[in-house]
Short mmCIF file of C-alpha atoms in Angstrom, two decimals:
data_model
loop_
_atom_site.label_atom_id
_atom_site.label_comp_id
_atom_site.label_asym_id
_atom_site.label_seq_id
_atom_site.Cartn_x
_atom_site.Cartn_y
_atom_site.Cartn_z
CA MET A 1 -247.90 18.20 -66.83
CA ILE A 2 -244.75 15.65 -65.29
CA LEU A 3 -246.47 15.79 -61.68
CA TRP A 4 -250.35 15.02 -63.75
CA LEU A 5 -248.50 11.97 -65.16
CA VAL A 6 -246.88 10.60 -62.44
CA LEU A 7 -249.57 10.89 -59.83
CA THR A 8 -252.07 9.35 -63.24
CA ALA A 9 -249.30 6.44 -62.95
CA MET A 10 -249.37 5.37 -58.90
CA THR A 11 -253.45 5.41 -58.64
CA SER A 12 -253.73 2.92 -61.63
CA ILE A 13 -251.37 0.81 -60.24
CA ALA A 14 -253.31 1.17 -57.00
CA ALA A 15 -256.77 0.19 -58.42
CA VAL A 16 -255.29 -2.46 -59.63
CA PHE A 17 -253.84 -3.62 -56.44
CA VAL A 18 -257.32 -3.06 -54.79
CA ALA A 19 -259.71 -4.68 -57.88
CA ALA A 20 -257.14 -7.50 -58.32
CA PRO A 21 -259.23 -9.98 -55.60
CA PHE A 22 -262.47 -9.01 -57.11
CA LEU A 23 -261.25 -10.59 -61.07
CA ARG A 24 -259.87 -13.86 -59.27
CA ASP A 25 -261.76 -16.45 -59.68
CA TRP A 26 -260.87 -17.16 -55.06
CA GLU A 27 -261.98 -20.44 -53.86
CA THR A 28 -264.41 -19.12 -51.52
CA GLN A 29 -265.91 -22.61 -50.36
CA ALA A 30 -264.34 -25.09 -48.06
CA PRO A 31 -264.21 -28.22 -49.48
CA PRO A 32 -265.74 -31.23 -48.80
CA ARG A 33 -262.41 -33.75 -48.17
CA GLU A 34 -261.03 -30.25 -46.10
CA ARG A 35 -264.78 -31.34 -43.09
CA ASP A 36 -264.17 -34.63 -43.43
CA VAL A 37 -261.08 -34.46 -42.56
CA PHE A 38 -262.04 -32.54 -39.85
CA LEU A 39 -264.83 -34.20 -38.06
CA ASP A 40 -262.67 -37.07 -38.19
CA GLN A 41 -259.79 -35.67 -36.01
CA LEU A 42 -262.81 -34.80 -33.72
CA ARG A 43 -263.41 -39.06 -33.56
CA GLU A 44 -260.11 -39.68 -33.09
CA ILE A 45 -258.67 -36.66 -30.61
CA GLU A 46 -262.33 -38.62 -28.04
CA LEU A 47 -260.55 -41.87 -28.96
CA GLU A 48 -257.61 -41.00 -27.75
CA ARG A 49 -258.96 -39.54 -24.43
CA SER A 50 -261.19 -42.45 -23.84
CA ARG A 51 -257.23 -44.99 -24.40
CA GLY A 52 -256.03 -42.21 -21.86
CA ASP A 53 -253.77 -41.32 -24.60
CA ILE A 54 -253.85 -38.11 -23.24
CA ASP A 55 -255.67 -36.12 -20.80
CA ALA A 56 -258.94 -34.04 -20.39
CA SER A 57 -257.96 -30.57 -20.50
CA SER A 58 -255.26 -31.30 -23.86
CA ALA A 59 -258.31 -32.88 -25.67
CA GLU A 60 -260.46 -31.03 -24.89
CA ALA A 61 -257.99 -27.87 -26.80
CA ALA A 62 -257.34 -29.21 -28.98
CA ALA A 63 -260.50 -30.41 -29.86
CA ASN A 64 -261.98 -27.01 -29.71
CA GLU A 65 -259.05 -26.01 -32.06
CA VAL A 66 -260.46 -28.95 -34.11
CA ARG A 67 -264.20 -27.09 -33.83
CA ARG A 68 -263.08 -23.30 -34.90
CA ARG A 69 -261.66 -24.65 -37.81
CA LEU A 70 -264.73 -26.32 -39.18
CA LEU A 71 -267.13 -23.19 -38.05
CA ALA A 72 -264.51 -21.62 -40.70
CA ALA A 73 -265.76 -23.99 -42.64
CA ARG A 74 -269.43 -23.96 -42.93
CA ILE A 75 -269.29 -19.85 -42.37
CA ASN A 76 -267.47 -19.79 -45.94
CA ASP A 77 -269.81 -21.50 -47.27
CA SER A 78 -273.01 -19.66 -46.52
CA LEU A 79 -271.83 -16.29 -48.60
CA PRO A 80 -273.46 -15.54 -51.61
CA GLN A 81 -270.81 -16.56 -54.37
CA LEU A 82 -270.34 -13.75 -57.36
CA SER A 83 -270.22 -14.78 -60.22
CA ALA A 84 -267.50 -13.73 -63.33
CA LYS A 85 -269.41 -10.66 -64.05
CA GLU A 86 -269.89 -9.89 -61.06
CA ARG A 87 -266.23 -9.76 -60.01
CA ALA A 88 -266.34 -8.21 -63.52
CA PHE A 89 -268.53 -4.68 -62.39
CA ALA A 90 -266.77 -4.70 -59.04
CA ALA A 91 -263.67 -4.97 -59.60
CA ILE A 92 -264.50 -1.48 -62.32
CA GLY A 93 -266.08 0.07 -59.47
CA VAL A 94 -263.76 0.07 -56.72
CA ALA A 95 -260.33 1.41 -59.40
CA GLY A 96 -263.33 4.26 -60.30
CA VAL A 97 -263.00 4.52 -56.90
CA VAL A 98 -259.40 5.23 -56.15
CA ALA A 99 -258.87 6.61 -59.39
CA LEU A 100 -261.84 9.40 -58.22
CA GLY A 101 -260.51 9.57 -54.48
CA SER A 102 -257.20 10.35 -55.51
CA VAL A 103 -257.54 13.35 -58.04
CA GLY A 104 -259.69 14.96 -56.32
CA LEU A 105 -257.37 14.32 -52.95
CA PHE A 106 -255.36 15.85 -55.26
CA ALA A 107 -257.08 18.63 -56.29
CA LEU A 108 -257.88 20.28 -53.41
CA THR A 109 -254.63 19.84 -51.48
CA SER A 110 -252.29 20.96 -54.92
CA GLY A 111 -254.95 23.07 -56.21
CA GLN A 112 -253.91 25.61 -52.93
CA ALA A 113 -250.23 26.01 -54.05
CA PRO A 114 -251.26 27.74 -57.64
CA MET A 115 -253.93 30.54 -56.03
CA ALA A 116 -251.40 30.89 -53.34
CA ARG A 117 -249.09 31.48 -56.40
CA ASP A 118 -251.39 33.08 -57.83
CA GLU A 119 -252.28 35.72 -56.02
CA ARG A 120 -248.56 36.45 -54.75
CA GLU A 121 -248.30 37.11 -58.63
CA ILE A 122 -250.98 39.24 -58.31
CA ALA A 123 -250.15 41.43 -56.13
CA ALA A 124 -246.21 41.32 -57.23
CA VAL A 125 -248.01 43.87 -60.14
CA GLN A 126 -250.02 45.67 -58.42
CA SER A 127 -247.21 46.57 -56.22
CA GLU A 128 -245.43 47.86 -58.44
CA PRO A 129 -245.79 51.34 -60.42
CA GLN A 130 -248.62 50.77 -63.23
CA THR A 131 -247.34 53.72 -64.60
CA PRO A 132 -243.43 55.03 -65.48
CA SER A 133 -242.48 57.63 -63.19
CA VAL A 134 -241.31 61.18 -64.99
CA GLU A 135 -237.75 60.30 -64.45
CA GLU A 136 -237.72 57.16 -66.13
CA MET A 137 -240.21 58.59 -69.52
CA ALA A 138 -237.58 61.41 -69.65
CA ARG A 139 -234.79 58.47 -70.14
CA ARG A 140 -236.61 56.50 -72.66
CA LEU A 141 -237.90 59.80 -74.28
CA GLU A 142 -233.86 60.70 -74.53
CA ARG A 143 -233.08 56.97 -75.59
CA ARG A 144 -235.32 57.60 -78.96
CA LEU A 145 -234.30 60.73 -79.47
CA LYS A 146 -231.05 59.45 -80.30
CA ASP A 147 -232.66 57.48 -82.91
CA ASP A 148 -235.55 60.15 -83.95
CA PRO A 149 -233.94 63.74 -83.43
CA ALA A 150 -236.86 65.17 -85.55
CA ASP A 151 -239.17 64.31 -83.19
CA VAL A 152 -240.08 68.18 -82.63
CA ALA A 153 -242.98 66.67 -80.34
CA GLY A 154 -240.55 64.58 -78.49
CA TRP A 155 -237.88 67.35 -77.69
CA ARG A 156 -241.10 69.65 -76.37
CA THR A 157 -242.43 66.49 -73.77
CA LEU A 158 -238.50 65.76 -72.91
CA GLY A 159 -238.33 69.78 -71.98
CA TRP A 160 -241.46 68.97 -69.86
CA ALA A 161 -240.54 66.40 -68.29
CA ARG A 162 -237.08 68.19 -67.49
CA LEU A 163 -238.85 71.16 -65.81
CA GLN A 164 -240.69 68.53 -63.18
CA THR A 165 -237.32 66.60 -62.52
CA ASN A 166 -235.67 70.46 -61.36
CA ALA A 167 -233.33 69.99 -64.73
CA TYR A 168 -233.76 72.80 -65.48
CA ARG A 169 -230.72 73.15 -67.90
CA ASP A 170 -231.91 70.40 -69.49
CA ALA A 171 -235.20 71.49 -70.07
CA ALA A 172 -233.09 74.62 -71.56
CA ALA A 173 -231.83 72.29 -73.98
CA ALA A 174 -234.15 70.25 -74.94
CA TYR A 175 -236.70 73.07 -75.75
CA ALA A 176 -233.57 74.64 -77.56
CA LYS A 177 -233.42 71.09 -80.45
CA ALA A 178 -237.72 71.55 -80.35
CA ILE A 179 -237.17 75.42 -81.25
CA GLU A 180 -234.33 74.94 -84.11
CA LEU A 181 -237.07 72.01 -85.61
CA GLN A 182 -240.21 74.18 -84.64
CA PRO A 183 -238.96 78.25 -84.80
CA ASP A 184 -242.65 79.56 -84.82
CA ALA A 185 -243.42 78.53 -81.80
CA ALA A 186 -243.66 80.31 -79.40
CA ASP A 187 -245.09 78.68 -76.78
CA ALA A 188 -241.43 77.14 -77.20
CA TYR A 189 -239.33 80.10 -76.47
CA SER A 190 -241.33 80.50 -73.42
CA ALA A 191 -240.48 77.22 -71.63
CA ARG A 192 -237.08 77.83 -72.82
CA ALA A 193 -237.22 80.83 -71.33
CA GLU A 194 -239.18 79.68 -68.05
CA ALA A 195 -236.12 76.64 -67.83
CA LEU A 196 -233.50 79.78 -67.90
CA ILE A 197 -235.00 81.46 -65.50
CA ARG A 198 -235.31 78.88 -63.00
CA ALA A 199 -232.24 77.54 -64.03
CA SER A 200 -230.34 80.84 -62.21
CA GLN A 201 -232.80 80.99 -59.22
CA ASP A 202 -235.76 82.97 -61.15
CA LYS A 203 -232.96 85.66 -61.85
CA VAL A 204 -233.72 87.34 -66.09
CA SER A 205 -230.47 86.43 -67.54
CA GLU A 206 -230.07 88.16 -70.69
CA GLU A 207 -230.79 84.87 -73.01
CA ALA A 208 -233.89 84.07 -70.85
CA ARG A 209 -235.32 87.52 -72.03
CA SER A 210 -234.12 86.58 -75.42
CA ALA A 211 -236.31 84.32 -74.93
CA LEU A 212 -239.44 86.04 -73.98
CA ASP A 213 -238.87 88.63 -76.42
CA ALA A 214 -239.00 85.96 -79.17
CA ALA A 215 -241.97 84.36 -77.94
CA LEU A 216 -244.43 88.16 -77.61
CA ALA A 217 -242.94 88.74 -80.99
CA ARG A 218 -244.35 85.35 -82.13
CA ASP A 219 -247.31 85.11 -80.11
CA PRO A 220 -248.28 88.55 -78.13
CA LYS A 221 -250.38 86.80 -75.71
CA ASP A 222 -248.74 84.19 -74.23
CA ALA A 223 -249.49 84.29 -71.17
CA ARG A 224 -246.43 82.08 -69.90
CA ALA A 225 -243.65 85.17 -71.63
CA ARG A 226 -246.01 87.75 -70.17
CA TYR A 227 -246.08 86.23 -66.42
CA TRP A 228 -242.13 86.20 -66.71
CA LEU A 229 -241.45 90.04 -67.73
CA GLY A 230 -243.45 91.22 -65.08
CA VAL A 231 -240.41 89.13 -63.25
CA ALA A 232 -238.25 90.95 -65.70
CA SER A 233 -239.88 94.27 -64.39
CA MET A 234 -239.45 93.85 -61.03
CA GLN A 235 -235.77 92.37 -60.65
CA LYS A 236 -235.55 96.20 -63.05
CA GLY A 237 -237.23 98.58 -60.22
CA ASP A 238 -239.92 99.25 -62.11
CA ARG A 239 -243.01 98.14 -60.08
CA ASN A 240 -245.99 99.31 -61.58
CA GLY A 241 -244.83 97.67 -64.69
CA ALA A 242 -245.15 94.75 -63.25
CA ARG A 243 -248.07 94.94 -61.40
CA ASP A 244 -250.29 96.31 -64.57
CA ILE A 245 -248.90 93.14 -66.65
CA TRP A 246 -249.65 90.50 -64.16
CA ARG A 247 -253.32 92.77 -63.33
CA ASP A 248 -253.56 92.52 -67.40
CA LEU A 249 -253.32 88.82 -67.13
CA LEU A 250 -255.50 88.33 -64.17
CA SER A 251 -258.66 90.47 -65.52
CA GLU A 252 -258.18 87.37 -68.76
CA GLY A 253 -258.94 84.71 -66.83
CA ALA A 254 -256.09 83.37 -65.03
CA GLU A 255 -257.11 80.52 -63.03
CA GLY A 256 -255.57 77.86 -60.17
CA ASP A 257 -253.03 77.85 -59.72
CA PHE A 258 -251.32 81.04 -61.93
CA ALA A 259 -253.51 82.89 -60.54
CA ALA A 260 -252.56 82.28 -57.12
CA GLU A 261 -249.36 82.97 -58.48
CA LEU A 262 -250.41 85.99 -59.69
CA LYS A 263 -251.48 87.28 -57.16
CA ARG A 264 -249.40 86.27 -54.59
CA ARG A 265 -246.63 88.83 -56.60
CA MET A 266 -248.68 91.83 -56.21
CA SER A 267 -249.06 91.40 -52.87
CA SER A 268 -245.54 90.92 -52.47
CA LEU A 269 -245.32 94.03 -55.03
CA ASP A 270 -247.46 96.27 -52.14
CA GLY A 271 -245.92 94.72 -49.32
CA ASP A 272 -242.51 95.90 -51.01
CA ALA A 273 -244.08 99.11 -51.38
CA ALA A 274 -245.68 99.32 -47.36
CA SER A 275 -241.86 98.73 -46.22
CA GLN A 276 -240.83 101.51 -48.20
CA PRO A 277 -239.10 104.46 -45.80
CA ARG A 278 -240.98 107.11 -44.93
CA ASN A 279 -239.63 110.80 -46.75
CA ASP A 280 -238.09 112.16 -43.87
CA GLU A 281 -236.41 107.88 -44.60
CA SER A 282 -236.23 108.08 -47.98
CA ALA A 283 -234.43 111.85 -48.40
CA MET A 284 -231.72 111.15 -46.26
CA ILE A 285 -231.12 107.86 -48.40
CA HIS A 286 -231.25 109.34 -51.28
CA SER A 287 -228.89 112.28 -49.75
CA MET A 288 -226.52 109.24 -48.88
CA VAL A 289 -226.81 108.40 -52.29
CA ASP A 290 -225.61 111.40 -54.35
CA GLY A 291 -223.43 111.96 -51.71
CA LEU A 292 -221.84 108.27 -53.19
CA GLU A 293 -222.03 109.35 -57.03
CA ARG A 294 -220.44 112.98 -55.73
CA ARG A 295 -217.38 111.34 -54.65
CA LEU A 296 -217.65 109.24 -57.54
CA SER A 297 -216.86 111.73 -60.05
CA ALA A 298 -214.35 113.37 -58.02
CA SER A 299 -212.45 110.59 -57.11
CA PRO A 300 -213.79 107.78 -60.44
CA ALA A 301 -211.12 105.20 -59.40
CA ASP A 302 -213.10 102.62 -57.73
CA ALA A 303 -215.01 99.96 -59.19
CA GLN A 304 -217.45 98.77 -56.44
CA GLY A 305 -218.16 102.47 -55.63
CA TRP A 306 -219.69 102.22 -59.06
CA ILE A 307 -221.11 98.97 -58.55
CA ARG A 308 -222.96 100.49 -55.36
CA LEU A 309 -224.06 102.89 -56.85
CA ILE A 310 -225.78 101.64 -59.83
CA LYS A 311 -227.27 99.10 -57.68
CA SER A 312 -228.43 101.57 -54.88
CA ARG A 313 -230.11 103.68 -58.10
CA MET A 314 -231.88 100.56 -59.53
CA VAL A 315 -233.39 99.89 -55.57
CA LEU A 316 -234.78 103.82 -55.80
CA GLY A 317 -236.21 103.30 -59.09
CA GLU A 318 -234.09 105.46 -60.46
CA ARG A 319 -232.94 103.71 -64.24
CA ASP A 320 -231.58 106.00 -66.31
CA LYS A 321 -229.17 107.82 -63.96
CA ALA A 322 -228.16 103.58 -62.93
CA GLN A 323 -227.39 103.44 -66.64
CA ASP A 324 -225.98 106.71 -66.33
CA ALA A 325 -223.87 106.09 -64.92
CA LEU A 326 -223.21 102.85 -65.98
CA GLU A 327 -222.09 104.87 -69.05
CA ARG A 328 -218.58 106.81 -66.71
CA ALA A 329 -218.75 103.53 -64.70
CA ARG A 330 -217.19 102.24 -68.68
CA ARG A 331 -215.62 105.00 -69.54
CA SER A 332 -213.59 105.32 -66.01
CA PHE A 333 -212.48 102.11 -66.73
CA ALA A 334 -212.04 102.36 -70.62
CA THR A 335 -208.57 100.75 -70.15
CA ASP A 336 -208.78 98.57 -67.55
CA ALA A 337 -211.12 95.09 -69.24
CA GLU A 338 -211.21 92.89 -66.27
CA ILE A 339 -212.91 95.92 -64.20
CA ARG A 340 -215.00 97.10 -66.37
CA GLN A 341 -215.95 92.69 -67.51
CA GLN A 342 -217.08 92.95 -63.10
CA ILE A 343 -218.82 96.04 -63.49
CA GLU A 344 -221.01 95.03 -66.70
CA ASP A 345 -222.21 91.77 -64.48
CA GLU A 346 -222.69 93.37 -61.56
CA ALA A 347 -224.69 95.78 -63.72
CA LYS A 348 -226.41 93.06 -65.19
CA GLU A 349 -227.49 91.22 -62.65
CA ALA A 350 -229.53 94.49 -61.16
CA GLY A 351 -231.61 93.95 -64.34
CA LEU A 352 -229.18 96.64 -66.31
CA ARG A 353 -228.15 96.07 -70.39
#
């Protein structure tokens, strides 16, 4: 705005200076007395030359100069003269041309800067992300939930966001808050179970299994809970149970990535079955495990031996025998809480409770 005011003032001053000559009542005709003076000068030059006061060349130069002035006076006499009204219109016209020309030139030259600026601003806006990232959305939700901790949907959304950013412990905590506020939502339990399982590198812990059971108690058709229940079955050595769960999910119309994951899991089971040892090898392995069990019966104070026995029975799919080995190991170290806890932890990792 200030720039326009300055330019307007400068344009007005320029227009006044241009129009001023048209407003002044200039004397455009040489007065008759001036012409007479020129003629008298010519006569005097001629007289001086005839008397010999000046030489011929000087007389001729002086006469030519006087004639030039006289001619100029006569040309001015022949020019048409403007009236006062005509001079006023001429002044307005000239001033208008100057003003419009100045404004047009400014618009032509300065208009490029705002356009360039606008283009830069548009480019800057376009280069910015139009939607916040999942991480940014999660941070905003966390700030908002501090002010509104009773927002169930907010906690569920935060849990989902933290799952997407691989912050599994935070996701489990968010779903736990949602469950506190809405304890009958089966999908919140299964989502929390998934977060816990992923936080444990896909190992189904006791806490995760409890969340799966809670989800299925509220909704036996919860697909996510059933999928992870299949994973738990596989980890316990129950391959057939895992296959049955995943096959049922496929038959019920699982689609897209979920169906592909189910098929991958089932293919891995088939691959494991194909890699099982032949009958003679299997017999040899069972013989070795049975021999380990006999040795432990004779010398039960071998914590690592009991751990190997429990894991071997689980690998062979002999869950009942593995459970029996765990009970015997507990009795063997009834007075040593530290070793007994170590055996318990290894058994849980193998899939026993």
